[in-house]
Amino acid sequence: MLNKLMRKKNVATNKLLDEEVANVKSKKIPAHVAIIMDGNGRWAKKRNLPRVAGHHEGMKTVREIARIANRLGVKVLTLYAFSTENWKRPKLEVDFLMRLPGEFLSTYLTELIEENVRVEMIGDLSLLPNHTKKAIQKAIEATKENDGMVLNFAMNYGSRSEIVRCTQELVKKAAKGEIHWEDINEEVINTHLMTAHLPEPDLLIRTSGEVRLSNFMLWQLAYAEFSFTDVLWPDFDGHCLVKEIKEFQSRNRRFGSVEGEE
Ligand code: IPE
Ligand code: IPE
Ligand code: MG
């Protein structure tokens, strides 16, 4: 009986989500959505669970949000999964976080392939444990021919370290005479960042009520629309994403110009 009721409720919720998706799809969808997935620890604490239980639950949200973003027609979904500062956390938590890509991809890789999603990564892969690196590389390789949504994980990513790396590369090129200092412009910098091949984010969402960037895409977010929601990442669902997209659609992006002259 309870099962039957729950199934009925699920069908109704799915129908509602289908309608919401169809509704926002009639207007402009942000090509690149970037999300700072925050609040896993607080989600777990509220339930007297260990922090890692929140990370595990958050992994399910990743799947749900990737699916809905894909259905909405988002071209790139960048998810901040581990920052260069997150190494400061207790070793047990870091170890758990490093195992999540493997678990996520072994559970959902087939589905991602079916949905034509291309997995990519930004961040310094070289410092990740071998098993994490292998899982990510396998997913990148297995989905590289897919031409649907790019699911871009920011893993061991830090914007400042990315900018340092870009500067080092440019100085090296200049020293070798491959580039002249006067030719360094915004476009050249763009092409030396880890996001070189991606459009810049149109919409940044941070969950959990924190209002900061925590070293995320400082350069790339220069003209993104920001949205900060109190919802904790494990509770963030398709309806929340649709709501964020709706809010985005109501913004007036001027890019320094005057109203209506985009
Ligand atoms: C986000 O959740 C996940 C990572 C940063 C890896 P947190 O673990 O930061 O959760 P809170 O902020 O402690 O609630
Ligand atoms: C930012 O969240 C990093 C990720 C979501 C991966 P944090 O929870 O690490 O950020 P701070 O420490 O609260 O700024
Ligand atoms: Mg946090």
Coordinates of C-alpha atoms in Angstrom, one line a residue, residues 34-176:
A34 CA 29.0 26.2 -12.6
I35 CA 28.1 24.9 -9.2
I36 CA 29.9 25.1 -5.8
M37 CA 28.4 22.0 -4.2
D38 CA 28.5 22.9 -0.6
G39 CA 26.8 21.8 2.6
N40 CA 27.4 18.0 2.7
G41 CA 28.9 18.1 6.1
R42 CA 26.0 20.2 7.6
W43 CA 23.5 17.9 5.9
A44 CA 25.0 15.0 7.7
K45 CA 25.4 16.8 11.0
K46 CA 21.7 17.6 11.1
R47 CA 21.0 13.9 10.9
N48 CA 23.7 12.9 13.4
L49 CA 25.6 11.2 10.7
P50 CA 29.4 11.4 9.9
R51 CA 30.4 14.1 7.4
V52 CA 31.2 11.5 4.8
A53 CA 27.6 10.3 4.8
G54 CA 26.8 13.8 3.5
H55 CA 29.4 13.4 0.7
H56 CA 27.9 10.1 -0.2
E57 CA 24.4 11.6 -0.4
G58 CA 25.8 14.5 -2.4
M59 CA 27.1 12.1 -5.0
K60 CA 23.4 11.1 -5.8
T61 CA 22.6 14.8 -6.2
V62 CA 25.4 15.0 -8.8
R63 CA 23.7 12.4 -10.9
E64 CA 20.3 14.0 -10.6
I65 CA 21.5 17.5 -11.4
A66 CA 23.6 16.2 -14.4
R67 CA 20.5 14.4 -15.7
I68 CA 18.3 17.4 -15.4
A69 CA 20.9 19.9 -16.7
N70 CA 21.3 17.7 -19.7
R71 CA 17.6 17.6 -20.3
L72 CA 17.4 21.4 -20.0
G73 CA 20.0 21.7 -22.8
V74 CA 22.8 23.0 -20.6
K75 CA 26.0 22.6 -22.7
V76 CA 28.5 22.6 -19.9
L77 CA 28.0 21.7 -16.2
T78 CA 31.0 22.4 -14.0
L79 CA 30.9 21.0 -10.5
Y80 CA 33.4 22.0 -7.9
A81 CA 34.1 18.7 -6.2
F82 CA 37.4 19.3 -4.4
S83 CA 39.4 22.5 -4.0
T84 CA 43.2 22.9 -3.6
E85 CA 42.4 24.0 0.0
N86 CA 40.3 20.8 0.8
W87 CA 43.6 18.9 1.5
K88 CA 43.5 20.6 4.9
R89 CA 40.6 18.4 5.9
P90 CA 41.1 15.3 8.1
K91 CA 42.8 12.5 6.2
L92 CA 39.9 10.1 6.6
E93 CA 37.5 12.7 4.9
V94 CA 40.0 13.4 2.2
D95 CA 40.5 9.7 1.5
F96 CA 36.7 9.3 1.3
L97 CA 36.4 12.2 -1.1
M98 CA 39.1 10.7 -3.3
R99 CA 37.2 7.5 -3.5
L100 CA 33.9 9.2 -4.6
P101 CA 34.8 9.7 -8.3
G102 CA 35.5 6.0 -8.6
E103 CA 32.3 5.1 -6.9
F104 CA 30.3 7.7 -8.9
L105 CA 31.7 6.6 -12.2
S106 CA 31.5 2.9 -11.6
T107 CA 27.8 3.4 -10.8
Y108 CA 26.8 5.9 -13.4
L109 CA 29.3 5.8 -16.3
T110 CA 27.0 3.5 -18.4
E111 CA 24.2 5.9 -17.9
L112 CA 26.4 8.9 -18.8
I113 CA 27.5 7.2 -22.0
E114 CA 23.8 6.4 -22.8
E115 CA 22.9 10.1 -22.2
N116 CA 25.7 11.2 -24.6
V117 CA 27.5 13.1 -21.7
R118 CA 31.2 13.9 -22.0
V119 CA 33.1 13.8 -18.8
E120 CA 36.0 16.2 -18.4
M121 CA 38.0 17.6 -15.5
I122 CA 39.8 20.7 -14.5
G123 CA 42.4 20.8 -11.7
D124 CA 45.7 19.3 -11.0
L125 CA 45.2 15.6 -11.7
S126 CA 48.8 14.8 -10.9
L127 CA 48.4 15.2 -7.1
L128 CA 45.4 12.8 -6.9
P129 CA 45.8 9.2 -5.7
N130 CA 46.3 6.7 -8.5
H131 CA 42.9 5.1 -8.1
T132 CA 41.1 8.5 -8.4
K133 CA 43.2 9.5 -11.4
K134 CA 42.5 6.2 -13.1
A135 CA 38.7 6.4 -12.5
I136 CA 38.6 9.9 -13.9
Q137 CA 40.8 9.1 -16.9
K138 CA 38.7 6.0 -17.7
A139 CA 35.5 8.1 -17.7
I140 CA 37.1 10.8 -19.9
E141 CA 38.4 8.2 -22.3
A142 CA 35.1 6.3 -22.4
T143 CA 33.0 9.5 -23.1
K144 CA 35.4 11.4 -25.3
E145 CA 33.4 10.8 -28.5
N146 CA 30.1 12.0 -26.9
D147 CA 29.0 15.3 -28.1
G148 CA 26.2 16.1 -25.6
M149 CA 26.6 18.0 -22.4
V150 CA 30.1 18.3 -20.9
L151 CA 30.1 17.2 -17.2
N152 CA 33.2 19.0 -16.0
F153 CA 34.5 18.1 -12.6
A154 CA 36.7 20.6 -10.8
M155 CA 38.9 18.3 -8.8
N156 CA 41.9 19.5 -6.9
Y157 CA 41.0 22.8 -8.6
G158 CA 42.1 26.2 -7.3
S159 CA 41.7 29.4 -9.4
R160 CA 44.8 31.0 -8.0
S161 CA 47.0 28.0 -8.8
E162 CA 45.4 27.9 -12.3
I163 CA 46.4 31.5 -12.8
V164 CA 49.9 30.9 -11.5
R165 CA 50.3 28.0 -13.9
C166 CA 49.0 30.1 -16.8
T167 CA 51.5 32.9 -15.9
Q168 CA 54.4 30.4 -15.7
E169 CA 53.5 29.0 -19.2
L170 CA 53.3 32.4 -20.7
V171 CA 56.6 33.6 -19.2
K172 CA 58.2 30.4 -20.4
K173 CA 56.9 30.9 -23.9
A174 CA 58.1 34.6 -23.8
A175 CA 61.6 33.5 -22.7
K176 CA 61.8 31.1 -25.6

